[in-house]
Amino acid sequence: MLGDAAGMAQLGEEIAPGLHAAEVEYLIGHEWAQTVDDILWRRSKLGLHLPADAGARLGAWLAGRAAVAASKVA
């Protein structure tokens, strides 16, 4: 899941406490996660432990990721 990462710094941005960009990218690419609920509740149970604003932070990160992908296509 973490690929070639040799340390925490190589996992990318910490989107929410203990949830890094590399983990989210893995869940999207290999587990077909598409939404905040997919990531926080269906593919993991992180929603049980993360602060209340974690969903909003993850949603903003996913929106930014989608915008970057869309700009590459256009």
GROMACS .gro file of C-alpha atoms in nm:
model
   74
    1MET     CA    1   0.000   0.000   0.000
    2LEU     CA    2   0.280   0.241   0.077
    3GLY     CA    3   0.488   0.158  -0.227
    4ASP     CA    4   0.850   0.260  -0.202
    5ALA     CA    5   0.800   0.494   0.093
    6ALA     CA    6   1.080   0.453   0.345
    7GLY     CA    7   0.941   0.697   0.599
    8MET     CA    8   0.652   0.916   0.696
    9ALA     CA    9   0.783   1.211   0.494
   10GLN     CA   10   0.744   1.007   0.175
   11LEU     CA   11   0.373   0.944   0.234
   12GLY     CA   12   0.286   1.292   0.116
   13GLU     CA   13   0.056   1.544   0.273
   14GLU     CA   14  -0.115   1.451   0.598
   15ILE     CA   15  -0.477   1.510   0.501
   16ALA     CA   16  -0.614   1.424   0.844
   17PRO     CA   17  -0.437   1.296   1.155
   18GLY     CA   18  -0.273   0.970   1.051
   19LEU     CA   19  -0.417   0.977   0.697
   20HIS     CA   20  -0.167   1.061   0.424
   21ALA     CA   21  -0.194   1.127   0.053
   22ALA     CA   22  -0.023   0.798  -0.039
   23GLU     CA   23  -0.285   0.602   0.153
   24VAL     CA   24  -0.573   0.787  -0.011
   25GLU     CA   25  -0.416   0.742  -0.356
   26TYR     CA   26  -0.389   0.368  -0.285
   27LEU     CA   27  -0.753   0.347  -0.177
   28ILE     CA   28  -0.861   0.532  -0.492
   29GLY     CA   29  -0.641   0.332  -0.728
   30HIS     CA   30  -0.671  -0.017  -0.580
   31GLU     CA   31  -0.987  -0.018  -0.370
   32TRP     CA   32  -1.195   0.201  -0.608
   33ALA     CA   33  -1.277   0.451  -0.335
   34GLN     CA   34  -1.444   0.761  -0.481
   35THR     CA   35  -1.592   0.959  -0.194
   36VAL     CA   36  -1.512   1.070   0.158
   37ASP     CA   37  -1.746   0.804   0.295
   38ASP     CA   38  -1.577   0.538   0.082
   39ILE     CA   39  -1.243   0.624   0.239
   40LEU     CA   40  -1.344   0.699   0.598
   41TRP     CA   41  -1.613   0.433   0.645
   42ARG     CA   42  -1.620   0.165   0.373
   43ARG     CA   43  -1.253   0.104   0.289
   44SER     CA   44  -1.134   0.179   0.642
   45LYS     CA   45  -1.295   0.261   0.970
   46LEU     CA   46  -1.097   0.582   1.016
   47GLY     CA   47  -1.419   0.776   1.058
   48LEU     CA   48  -1.450   0.623   1.405
   49HIS     CA   49  -1.127   0.782   1.524
   50LEU     CA   50  -1.069   1.103   1.330
   51PRO     CA   51  -1.185   1.449   1.439
   52ALA     CA   52  -1.519   1.579   1.312
   53ASP     CA   53  -1.356   1.807   1.052
   54ALA     CA   54  -1.161   1.521   0.892
   55GLY     CA   55  -1.436   1.453   0.638
   56ALA     CA   56  -1.440   1.813   0.522
   57ARG     CA   57  -1.061   1.822   0.496
   58LEU     CA   58  -1.055   1.499   0.298
   59GLY     CA   59  -1.337   1.626   0.075
   60ALA     CA   60  -1.140   1.942  -0.002
   61TRP     CA   61  -0.831   1.735  -0.080
   62LEU     CA   62  -1.030   1.508  -0.313
   63ALA     CA   63  -1.180   1.811  -0.489
   64GLY     CA   64  -0.833   1.957  -0.540
   65ARG     CA   65  -0.711   1.625  -0.677
   66ALA     CA   66  -1.005   1.612  -0.920
   67ALA     CA   67  -0.939   1.970  -1.034
   68VAL     CA   68  -0.576   1.890  -1.109
   69ALA     CA   69  -0.678   1.578  -1.304
   70ALA     CA   70  -0.938   1.776  -1.501
   71SER     CA   71  -0.685   2.044  -1.590
   72LYS     CA   72  -0.450   1.778  -1.731
   73VAL     CA   73  -0.726   1.646  -1.957
   74ALA     CA   74  -0.834   1.986  -2.086
   0.00000   0.00000   0.00000
